[in-house]
Coordinates of C-alpha atoms in Angstrom, one line a residue:
M1 CA 0.0 0.0 -0.2
A2 CA 1.6 3.5 -0.5
I3 CA 1.5 5.4 2.0
N4 CA 1.8 9.6 1.6
P5 CA 3.9 10.7 4.4
Q6 CA 3.0 14.4 4.6
S7 CA -1.0 12.6 4.4
F8 CA 0.1 11.2 7.4
L9 CA 1.4 14.3 9.3
G10 CA -2.1 16.4 8.3
F11 CA -3.6 13.9 10.1
L12 CA -1.5 13.7 12.8
S13 CA -1.4 17.2 13.6
L14 CA -6.0 17.2 12.7
T15 CA -5.2 14.5 16.0
N16 CA -3.5 17.1 17.5
K17 CA -6.2 19.3 17.5
I18 CA -9.0 17.3 18.9
T19 CA -6.7 15.5 21.7
R20 CA -5.7 17.1 24.7
Y21 CA -2.2 15.8 24.4
S22 CA 1.0 17.1 22.3
L23 CA 2.0 15.3 19.3
P24 CA 5.1 14.0 20.8
H25 CA 3.2 12.9 23.5
L26 CA 0.6 10.9 21.7
L27 CA 3.1 8.7 19.9
R28 CA 4.4 7.9 23.0
S29 CA 1.5 6.9 24.4
S30 CA 0.3 5.6 21.7
I31 CA 2.8 3.1 21.1
P32 CA 3.3 0.3 24.7
F33 CA 6.0 -1.3 23.5
S34 CA 8.3 1.2 21.6
T35 CA 11.4 2.6 23.3
L36 CA 12.1 5.5 21.2
D37 CA 11.4 9.0 22.2
P38 CA 10.7 11.4 19.9
P39 CA 12.6 13.9 18.2
Q40 CA 12.5 17.9 19.6
F41 CA 11.3 20.2 17.4
T42 CA 12.9 23.2 16.5
T43 CA 12.1 26.3 14.5
S44 CA 15.5 26.8 12.9
H45 CA 15.1 28.5 9.4
D46 CA 18.7 26.9 8.4
D47 CA 17.7 23.0 9.7
T48 CA 14.2 23.1 8.7
K49 CA 14.4 20.9 5.6
L50 CA 16.4 18.6 7.4
Q51 CA 14.7 18.8 10.8
S52 CA 11.4 18.0 8.6
N53 CA 12.8 14.7 7.2
L54 CA 13.8 13.3 10.3
D55 CA 10.4 14.1 11.2
E56 CA 8.4 12.2 8.9
D57 CA 10.8 9.4 9.1
H58 CA 10.2 9.2 12.8
V59 CA 6.1 9.7 12.5
L60 CA 6.4 6.5 9.7
N61 CA 8.6 4.8 12.0
E62 CA 6.2 5.3 15.0
L63 CA 2.8 4.4 13.1
C64 CA 4.9 1.1 11.5
N65 CA 4.8 -0.4 15.0
L66 CA 1.1 0.8 15.7
L67 CA -0.9 -0.2 12.0
P68 CA 0.4 -2.9 9.3
I69 CA 1.8 -0.4 6.9
S70 CA 5.6 0.1 5.7
P71 CA 7.1 3.0 4.7
D72 CA 8.9 2.5 1.8
P73 CA 8.2 3.6 -1.7
P74 CA 5.0 2.2 -3.6
I75 CA 5.5 -1.6 -4.2
P76 CA 5.0 -2.3 -8.3
H77 CA 1.1 -4.3 -8.3
P78 CA 0.9 -7.8 -7.0
Y79 CA -0.5 -8.7 -10.1
N80 CA 1.2 -7.4 -12.4
H81 CA 1.8 -9.4 -15.7
D82 CA 4.8 -7.3 -16.8
R83 CA 7.9 -9.7 -16.7
S84 CA 10.4 -7.7 -16.2
I85 CA 8.9 -6.7 -12.8
S86 CA 7.0 -9.8 -11.5
N87 CA 10.2 -10.9 -10.3
K88 CA 11.2 -8.2 -8.1
Q89 CA 7.1 -8.2 -6.7
V90 CA 6.7 -8.6 -3.0
E91 CA 4.2 -11.3 -1.7
I92 CA 1.4 -9.5 0.2
R93 CA 0.6 -12.0 2.9
P94 CA -1.5 -10.7 6.0
V95 CA 0.8 -10.4 9.0
F96 CA -1.5 -12.7 11.2
D97 CA -1.8 -14.8 8.6
R98 CA -1.2 -17.6 10.7
F99 CA -4.1 -17.0 13.0
L100 CA -6.8 -16.8 9.6
S101 CA -9.2 -19.9 9.4
P102 CA -9.7 -21.3 5.6
E103 CA -12.5 -18.9 4.9
E104 CA -10.6 -15.5 6.9
K105 CA -8.2 -15.8 4.2
L106 CA -10.3 -16.1 0.6
R107 CA -12.0 -13.4 1.9
G108 CA -9.4 -10.8 2.8
V109 CA -8.4 -11.2 -1.0
F110 CA -11.5 -9.1 -1.8
V111 CA -11.0 -6.8 1.0
Q112 CA -7.3 -5.7 -0.8
K113 CA -8.7 -4.3 -3.7
I114 CA -6.9 -6.3 -6.0
K115 CA -8.2 -5.0 -10.0
G116 CA -9.1 -7.5 -12.3
K117 CA -10.5 -11.0 -12.6
S118 CA -7.5 -12.7 -13.4
G119 CA -5.9 -10.6 -10.6
I120 CA -8.4 -11.8 -8.3
E121 CA -8.6 -15.9 -9.4
R122 CA -4.6 -16.0 -8.6
A123 CA -5.1 -14.2 -4.8
L124 CA -7.2 -16.7 -3.9
S125 CA -5.3 -19.5 -5.6
E126 CA -2.5 -18.3 -3.6
C127 CA -4.3 -18.7 -0.7
S128 CA -3.3 -22.3 -0.3
V129 CA -6.3 -23.6 1.5
D130 CA -8.2 -27.0 1.5
L131 CA -11.0 -25.9 -0.4
S132 CA -14.1 -28.3 0.4
L133 CA -18.1 -26.9 -0.3
D134 CA -17.9 -26.4 3.5
V135 CA -15.7 -23.9 3.3
V136 CA -17.2 -22.1 0.0
A137 CA -20.3 -21.4 2.3
K138 CA -18.6 -20.3 5.2
V139 CA -17.2 -17.9 2.6
L140 CA -20.5 -16.8 1.1
N141 CA -22.5 -16.6 4.3
R142 CA -20.5 -15.0 6.5
G143 CA -18.7 -11.2 5.8
N144 CA -20.4 -8.5 4.0
L145 CA -19.2 -9.3 0.6
G146 CA -21.3 -8.2 -3.1
G147 CA -23.2 -10.1 -5.8
E148 CA -20.3 -9.6 -8.0
A149 CA -18.0 -10.5 -5.5
M150 CA -20.0 -14.0 -4.6
I151 CA -20.1 -15.0 -8.4
M152 CA -16.6 -14.2 -9.0
F153 CA -15.7 -16.4 -5.5
F154 CA -18.2 -19.1 -6.7
N155 CA -16.7 -19.2 -10.4
W156 CA -13.3 -19.2 -9.1
A157 CA -14.0 -22.4 -6.6
I158 CA -16.1 -24.7 -9.2
K159 CA -13.4 -24.6 -11.1
Q160 CA -10.8 -26.4 -8.7
P161 CA -11.0 -30.2 -8.7
M162 CA -12.1 -30.4 -4.8
I163 CA -15.9 -28.9 -5.8
S164 CA -17.9 -31.3 -7.8
K165 CA -19.8 -28.9 -10.7
D166 CA -23.4 -30.5 -9.0
V167 CA -26.7 -28.8 -8.1
D168 CA -25.7 -29.2 -4.5
S169 CA -22.4 -26.4 -5.1
Y170 CA -24.9 -24.5 -7.3
N171 CA -27.4 -24.5 -4.2
V172 CA -24.6 -22.7 -1.8
V173 CA -24.0 -19.9 -4.2
I174 CA -28.0 -19.5 -4.7
R175 CA -28.8 -19.2 -1.2
A176 CA -26.2 -17.0 0.0
L177 CA -27.7 -15.0 -2.7
G178 CA -30.7 -15.4 -1.9
R179 CA -30.4 -14.6 1.7
R180 CA -28.9 -11.2 1.2
K181 CA -31.7 -10.5 -1.4
Y182 CA -29.5 -10.4 -4.4
I183 CA -32.2 -11.6 -7.0
D184 CA -30.8 -10.4 -10.4
F185 CA -27.5 -12.7 -9.5
M186 CA -29.3 -15.3 -8.3
V187 CA -31.5 -15.7 -11.1
N188 CA -28.2 -15.2 -13.8
V189 CA -26.6 -18.1 -11.6
L190 CA -29.7 -19.9 -12.7
H191 CA -29.6 -19.3 -15.7
E192 CA -25.8 -20.2 -16.0
L193 CA -27.1 -23.9 -14.2
R194 CA -29.6 -24.6 -17.9
V195 CA -26.9 -23.4 -20.0
D196 CA -24.4 -25.7 -18.2
G197 CA -26.6 -28.8 -18.4
V198 CA -27.4 -29.3 -14.7
S199 CA -30.5 -30.5 -13.7
M200 CA -32.1 -28.6 -10.8
N201 CA -34.1 -30.4 -8.1
L202 CA -36.9 -29.9 -5.5
E203 CA -34.5 -28.2 -3.1
T204 CA -33.3 -25.3 -5.7
L205 CA -36.6 -24.9 -5.9
S206 CA -37.4 -24.2 -2.5
I207 CA -34.7 -21.8 -2.2
V208 CA -35.5 -19.5 -4.8
M209 CA -39.1 -19.6 -3.9
D210 CA -38.0 -19.1 -0.4
S211 CA -35.5 -15.8 -1.2
L212 CA -38.1 -14.3 -3.6
V213 CA -41.1 -14.5 -1.3
R214 CA -38.7 -13.3 1.8
A215 CA -37.7 -10.2 -0.7
R216 CA -41.7 -9.5 -0.7
R217 CA -41.5 -10.2 -4.6
V218 CA -44.5 -12.7 -4.1
Y219 CA -45.7 -11.9 -7.8
K220 CA -42.5 -13.1 -9.1
A221 CA -42.6 -16.6 -7.3
I222 CA -45.8 -17.3 -8.6
Q223 CA -44.7 -15.9 -12.1
M224 CA -41.6 -18.2 -12.1
F225 CA -43.6 -21.1 -10.9
G226 CA -45.7 -20.7 -13.7
N227 CA -43.0 -21.0 -16.3
L228 CA -41.2 -24.1 -14.4
E229 CA -40.8 -26.0 -16.6
E230 CA -38.8 -23.9 -18.5
E231 CA -37.4 -21.9 -15.9
F232 CA -36.4 -24.8 -14.1
G233 CA -36.7 -28.3 -15.9
L234 CA -39.3 -29.3 -13.4
E235 CA -42.9 -30.7 -13.7
R236 CA -45.7 -28.7 -12.1
D237 CA -47.1 -31.4 -9.7
A238 CA -48.3 -32.0 -6.5
E239 CA -44.7 -31.7 -4.9
S240 CA -43.8 -28.8 -6.6
L241 CA -47.0 -27.0 -5.6
N242 CA -46.4 -28.0 -1.9
V243 CA -43.0 -26.4 -2.1
L244 CA -44.2 -23.1 -3.1
L245 CA -47.4 -22.8 -1.0
Q246 CA -45.2 -24.1 1.8
C247 CA -42.3 -21.1 1.4
L248 CA -45.5 -18.7 0.8
C249 CA -47.4 -19.9 4.4
R250 CA -43.6 -19.8 6.1
R251 CA -43.9 -16.3 5.5
S252 CA -47.1 -15.4 6.7
H253 CA -48.3 -14.4 2.9
V254 CA -51.0 -17.7 3.5
G255 CA -53.4 -15.0 1.4
A256 CA -51.4 -15.2 -1.9
A257 CA -51.0 -19.7 -1.0
N258 CA -54.6 -20.3 -0.7
S259 CA -56.0 -17.7 -3.6
Y260 CA -52.9 -19.6 -5.7
F261 CA -54.3 -22.7 -4.3
N262 CA -57.6 -22.0 -5.3
S263 CA -56.2 -20.8 -8.9
V264 CA -55.2 -24.0 -10.1
K265 CA -57.3 -26.4 -8.7
R266 CA -58.4 -29.2 -10.7
K267 CA -55.3 -28.3 -12.8
I268 CA -52.9 -29.7 -11.2
P269 CA -52.9 -32.5 -9.5
F270 CA -53.3 -32.4 -5.0
N271 CA -52.7 -34.5 -2.5
C272 CA -53.3 -34.4 1.3
M273 CA -50.1 -32.4 1.9
T274 CA -50.8 -29.9 -0.1
Y275 CA -54.3 -29.1 1.7
N276 CA -52.1 -29.1 5.3
V277 CA -50.0 -26.3 4.0
I278 CA -53.0 -24.3 3.5
I279 CA -54.5 -25.7 7.1
G280 CA -50.9 -25.1 8.5
G281 CA -50.8 -21.8 6.7
W282 CA -54.2 -20.6 8.3
S283 CA -53.2 -22.0 12.3
K284 CA -50.6 -19.6 12.3
F285 CA -53.1 -17.1 12.5
G286 CA -55.7 -18.8 14.7
R287 CA -58.4 -18.7 11.9
V288 CA -60.8 -20.9 12.3
S289 CA -63.3 -20.4 9.9
E290 CA -60.7 -20.7 7.2
M291 CA -59.7 -24.1 8.4
Q292 CA -62.7 -25.4 8.5
R293 CA -63.2 -24.6 5.1
V294 CA -60.2 -26.5 3.7
F295 CA -61.1 -29.4 5.8
E296 CA -64.2 -29.4 4.3
E297 CA -62.8 -28.9 0.6
M298 CA -60.5 -31.8 1.7
E299 CA -63.0 -34.4 2.5
E300 CA -64.7 -33.2 -0.3
D301 CA -62.3 -34.2 -2.8
G302 CA -62.0 -37.2 -1.2
F303 CA -58.7 -37.0 1.1
S304 CA -59.4 -38.0 5.2
P305 CA -57.7 -35.5 7.4
D306 CA -54.7 -37.3 9.0
C307 CA -52.8 -36.7 12.3
L308 CA -51.0 -33.5 10.9
S309 CA -54.4 -32.2 9.8
F310 CA -55.3 -32.6 13.4
S311 CA -52.4 -30.9 14.7
Y312 CA -53.3 -27.8 12.8
L313 CA -56.4 -27.3 13.6
L314 CA -55.6 -28.0 17.3
E315 CA -53.1 -25.3 17.5
G316 CA -55.5 -22.8 15.4
L317 CA -57.8 -23.6 18.1
G318 CA -55.5 -22.6 20.6
R319 CA -54.2 -19.6 19.1
A320 CA -57.7 -18.8 18.8
G321 CA -58.6 -19.1 22.7
R322 CA -61.0 -22.0 21.9
I323 CA -58.9 -24.5 24.4
E324 CA -62.6 -26.4 25.2
D325 CA -63.1 -26.7 21.3
A326 CA -59.7 -27.7 21.3
V327 CA -60.3 -30.8 23.6
K328 CA -63.5 -31.8 22.2
I329 CA -61.8 -32.2 18.5
F330 CA -58.9 -34.5 20.4
G331 CA -61.8 -36.8 22.4
S332 CA -63.2 -37.3 19.1
M333 CA -60.9 -38.5 16.8
E334 CA -60.4 -42.0 17.9
E335 CA -64.3 -42.1 16.1
K336 CA -63.3 -40.3 12.7
G337 CA -60.1 -43.1 12.6
C338 CA -57.7 -40.8 13.4
V339 CA -55.6 -42.3 16.5
P340 CA -53.8 -38.9 18.0
D341 CA -50.2 -39.4 17.7
T342 CA -47.1 -37.3 18.7
N343 CA -47.9 -34.1 17.1
V344 CA -51.8 -34.4 17.8
C345 CA -50.3 -34.4 21.6
N346 CA -47.5 -32.1 21.2
A347 CA -50.3 -29.4 20.1
M348 CA -52.5 -29.9 23.3
I349 CA -49.4 -29.4 25.1
S350 CA -48.5 -26.1 23.5
N351 CA -52.4 -25.4 24.3
F352 CA -52.3 -25.4 27.4
I353 CA -48.7 -24.0 28.0
S354 CA -49.7 -21.2 26.7
V355 CA -52.3 -20.5 29.2
G356 CA -50.6 -21.9 31.9
D357 CA -51.7 -25.0 33.0
L358 CA -49.0 -27.3 33.2
D359 CA -51.1 -29.4 35.3
E360 CA -53.0 -30.5 31.9
C361 CA -49.8 -30.4 30.0
M362 CA -48.5 -33.3 32.0
K363 CA -52.0 -35.2 31.5
Y364 CA -51.1 -35.0 27.9
Y365 CA -47.4 -36.2 28.1
R366 CA -48.7 -39.4 29.9
S367 CA -51.1 -40.0 27.4
L368 CA -48.8 -40.2 24.7
L369 CA -46.3 -42.3 26.9
S370 CA -49.2 -44.2 27.3
K371 CA -50.3 -44.8 23.4
N372 CA -47.1 -45.8 23.3
C373 CA -46.0 -42.5 20.6
D374 CA -42.3 -42.0 21.7
P375 CA -42.0 -38.2 22.5
N376 CA -40.1 -36.1 20.0
I377 CA -37.4 -33.5 20.7
D378 CA -40.4 -30.8 19.7
T379 CA -42.1 -32.2 22.9
Y380 CA -39.3 -31.7 25.3
T381 CA -38.3 -28.5 24.2
R382 CA -42.0 -27.3 24.4
M383 CA -42.4 -29.2 28.5
I384 CA -38.9 -27.8 29.6
S385 CA -38.9 -24.1 28.3
G386 CA -42.8 -24.2 30.1
L387 CA -41.9 -25.4 33.0
I388 CA -39.1 -22.6 33.1
K389 CA -41.2 -20.2 32.4
S390 CA -43.5 -20.6 35.5
S391 CA -40.3 -21.1 37.5
K392 CA -40.1 -24.8 38.1
V393 CA -36.7 -25.4 37.5
A394 CA -36.4 -29.2 39.1
D395 CA -39.1 -29.9 37.1
A396 CA -37.5 -29.0 34.3
L397 CA -34.3 -30.2 35.1
E398 CA -35.9 -34.0 35.6
M399 CA -37.8 -33.5 32.0
F400 CA -34.7 -32.7 30.8
N401 CA -32.6 -35.6 32.1
E402 CA -35.2 -37.9 30.9
M403 CA -35.0 -36.1 27.1
L404 CA -30.9 -36.9 27.6
S405 CA -32.1 -40.9 28.3
R406 CA -33.4 -41.3 25.7
G407 CA -31.1 -40.6 23.2
M408 CA -32.3 -37.0 22.0
V409 CA -29.7 -34.8 21.5
T410 CA -31.2 -31.0 21.4
E411 CA -29.8 -28.1 18.6
T412 CA -27.7 -25.6 19.9
G413 CA -30.2 -22.9 19.7
T414 CA -32.7 -24.9 22.0
V415 CA -30.2 -25.4 24.7
T416 CA -29.7 -21.6 24.7
S417 CA -33.2 -20.8 25.0
F418 CA -33.0 -23.0 28.3
I419 CA -30.1 -21.3 29.6
E420 CA -31.1 -17.8 29.2
P421 CA -34.0 -17.3 31.4
L422 CA -32.1 -19.8 34.1
C423 CA -29.5 -16.7 33.8
S424 CA -31.8 -14.2 34.5
F425 CA -32.9 -15.4 38.5
G426 CA -31.1 -16.8 40.9
P427 CA -28.2 -18.4 41.3
P428 CA -26.6 -20.5 37.9
H429 CA -26.9 -24.3 39.4
A430 CA -29.6 -24.7 37.1
A431 CA -28.0 -23.4 34.0
M432 CA -24.3 -25.0 34.9
V433 CA -26.5 -28.4 35.1
I434 CA -28.2 -27.9 31.3
Y435 CA -24.7 -27.2 30.5
T436 CA -23.0 -29.6 31.4
K437 CA -25.0 -32.5 30.6
A438 CA -25.8 -30.8 27.1
R439 CA -21.9 -30.5 26.5
K440 CA -21.4 -34.1 27.9
V441 CA -23.6 -35.6 25.2
G442 CA -22.2 -33.7 22.4
C443 CA -24.5 -30.8 22.1
K444 CA -22.8 -27.7 20.5
I445 CA -22.7 -24.8 23.1
S446 CA -23.0 -21.1 21.3
L447 CA -21.0 -18.2 22.4
S448 CA -24.3 -16.6 23.5
A449 CA -24.8 -19.4 26.0
Y450 CA -21.1 -19.2 27.2
K451 CA -21.8 -15.3 27.8
L452 CA -24.8 -15.7 29.8
L453 CA -22.6 -18.1 32.1
L454 CA -19.9 -16.3 32.1
M455 CA -21.7 -13.4 33.1
R456 CA -23.9 -15.3 35.6
L457 CA -21.0 -17.0 37.4
S458 CA -19.3 -13.6 37.3
R459 CA -22.1 -11.9 39.4
F460 CA -22.0 -15.1 42.2
G461 CA -18.4 -14.8 42.4
K462 CA -18.3 -18.4 41.4
C463 CA -14.9 -17.4 40.1
G464 CA -13.2 -21.2 39.9
M465 CA -16.5 -22.5 37.6
M466 CA -16.1 -19.1 35.7
L467 CA -12.1 -19.8 34.4
K468 CA -12.9 -23.2 33.9
I469 CA -16.0 -22.2 31.4
W470 CA -13.7 -19.8 29.5
D471 CA -11.5 -22.4 28.5
E472 CA -14.2 -24.9 27.5
M473 CA -15.1 -21.8 25.5
K474 CA -11.9 -21.2 23.9
E475 CA -11.6 -25.3 23.4
S476 CA -14.8 -25.2 21.2
G477 CA -13.3 -22.2 19.1
Y478 CA -14.4 -19.0 19.8
S479 CA -12.3 -16.1 21.2
S480 CA -12.9 -14.2 23.3
D481 CA -14.1 -10.4 22.7
M482 CA -14.3 -7.4 25.2
E483 CA -17.7 -8.3 26.8
V484 CA -15.7 -12.1 27.7
Y485 CA -13.2 -10.0 29.5
E486 CA -15.4 -7.8 31.3
Y487 CA -17.3 -10.5 32.9
L488 CA -14.1 -12.5 34.1
I489 CA -12.1 -9.0 35.2
S490 CA -15.3 -8.0 37.4
G491 CA -15.4 -11.2 38.5
L492 CA -11.9 -11.9 39.8
C493 CA -12.0 -8.5 41.5
N494 CA -15.7 -9.4 43.3
I495 CA -13.4 -12.3 44.8
G496 CA -10.6 -10.3 45.8
Q497 CA -7.9 -11.6 43.0
F498 CA -6.5 -8.7 41.8
E499 CA -3.7 -10.1 40.1
N500 CA -5.7 -12.5 38.1
A501 CA -8.0 -9.6 37.2
V502 CA -5.1 -7.7 36.0
L503 CA -4.1 -10.7 33.9
V504 CA -7.0 -10.7 32.5
M505 CA -7.1 -6.7 31.8
E506 CA -3.7 -7.1 30.5
E507 CA -4.8 -10.1 27.5
S508 CA -7.4 -8.0 26.6
L509 CA -5.3 -4.6 25.9
R510 CA -2.7 -6.8 24.3
K511 CA -5.9 -8.1 21.8
G512 CA -6.8 -4.7 21.0
F513 CA -9.8 -4.7 23.3
C514 CA -10.6 -1.7 26.1
P515 CA -12.6 -2.6 28.6
S516 CA -15.4 0.0 29.8
R517 CA -14.3 2.9 32.1
F518 CA -16.5 1.2 34.8
I519 CA -14.6 -1.5 34.7
C520 CA -11.2 -0.2 34.5
S521 CA -11.7 2.3 37.5
K522 CA -13.4 -0.8 39.0
L523 CA -10.3 -2.4 39.0
N524 CA -8.2 0.5 39.9
T525 CA -10.2 1.2 42.8
R526 CA -9.5 -1.8 44.2
L527 CA -6.0 -2.1 43.5
L528 CA -5.7 1.3 45.3
A529 CA -7.4 0.2 48.7
S530 CA -5.1 -3.2 48.7
N531 CA -2.2 -0.7 48.8
K532 CA -1.0 -1.7 45.2
V533 CA 0.0 2.0 44.0
E534 CA 2.4 1.0 41.8
R535 CA 0.6 -1.9 40.1
A536 CA -2.3 0.7 39.8
Y537 CA -0.2 3.4 37.9
R538 CA 1.5 0.8 35.8
L539 CA -2.1 -0.3 34.7
F540 CA -3.3 2.7 34.2
L541 CA -0.3 3.9 32.2
K542 CA -1.6 0.8 29.7
I543 CA -4.9 1.3 29.3
K544 CA -4.2 4.9 29.0
R545 CA -1.9 4.2 25.8
A546 CA -4.6 1.6 25.1
R547 CA -7.5 4.3 24.6
C548 CA -5.4 6.9 22.8
S549 CA -4.3 4.2 20.3
E550 CA -8.0 3.0 20.1
N551 CA -8.7 6.9 19.6
A552 CA -6.0 7.6 16.7
R553 CA -7.8 4.3 14.7
R554 CA -10.8 5.1 15.2
C555 CA -9.6 8.9 13.6
M556 CA -8.0 7.3 11.1
R557 CA -11.3 5.6 9.9
A558 CA -13.2 8.4 10.4
N559 CA -10.8 10.5 8.0
G560 CA -11.2 7.4 5.5
W561 CA -8.0 5.1 6.2
H562 CA -8.5 1.9 6.4
F563 CA -5.6 -0.4 7.1

């Protein structure tokens, strides 16, 4: 990167105006590991030119210690095709390249603003990462790449021998583009699919329809489905129709789904699932009359409602506040030749959880067991959440143990939903039980859950457990941020472990995180109260330098300098 020394001097003079420190003091306090003293500035007219050069050299050398820049003259473009220059090129590599994950290395190529497609593809190849479809998905789904950059990266990735040129690979980029509402780029990829002769499947259709509906382009989704054979090479049958209707109902466009359902009746063959999708859509809004109408049409067309149909109906009645009607229908299901299954019982459990009647919840749970129906993960999630919400923590833990005894492993978000309310009141014991047992059976714990546990343990002074959780968090692949460091420092201060708190503070400062003034003040006050004046003073200076560095970087960003 070419650096104009005069521009940096102008920037530092601007910084000097907006801070209460002189320029030499700002430089000295901004660089914690520098032992250089700034030169004395003179005003002699004879030495002005010489002194100006010395000042520039010193400023640039000091800034190089703080920022990843080079004071050397501009280097040639790293991807210049001139052979006479290519041998003298300096290979650009991030300073902390070895600490970056494969997807971060690949995504970093686009941060360098390299010009030309060939230059970007060469830089991607030189990253030397073990490319896989999972890495490609992480590059596309994370960060802030634009649509053009995403397409360029995928086109490079699909040429690599490790990535197969099939519909599964294309589904990755289509999903990533749709998630960011890059609809035009997504449509272009679909066109490339057809040109390359890659056959699309129902998953591709689901991704495209859901992306269009999510972007509020419902008419475009219905229009593309009308040209299904030309656009996707698929038939307009019950399976493909169900995909469209599910996408519409999932995004609360049940009115549009119902209208299209009526318009294609007798034109596209329906199946039982087609009616269930519409019933489920109306169930989310508690529209009982609409559900009953679809039920009648279903029976008129020769389809018998199944357990999924009744589960949607019972949930809809619960949302409409008609619990008694739901109980009557549940009792009459066997007479209609439909034996209640797990989904039906789950619907009744949800209805009674919503009104806080946990005794009736347990009644239907025992009814489920008596019918030799195995509870599923949804059953236990609803029961445990309801028990925690009602402050019946012991019963919730017992239910959690029963779930694990059946070999069920919850999802990451589900564990977090259990831990979050438990960390909002009382000691952290119950939350730790959930965490420990979930981790033991192989459930991945989210970073949010780790932060909740650290916060609660810090507040209650359980520093031994807190430090153990911190170690396990790092073992899980999560890095500490300022919020984590603040919990650790606060917890160590609460039990008088000031030396350990200082070590954690120094680690956070080394990693570029400067905790809040409240945390810094709390630690320094405790050190002074313990007659550790020298330790408090040294820490104060380190915090002061870190804040100056942070302010300088913030000011550089505000003035358009990026590093």
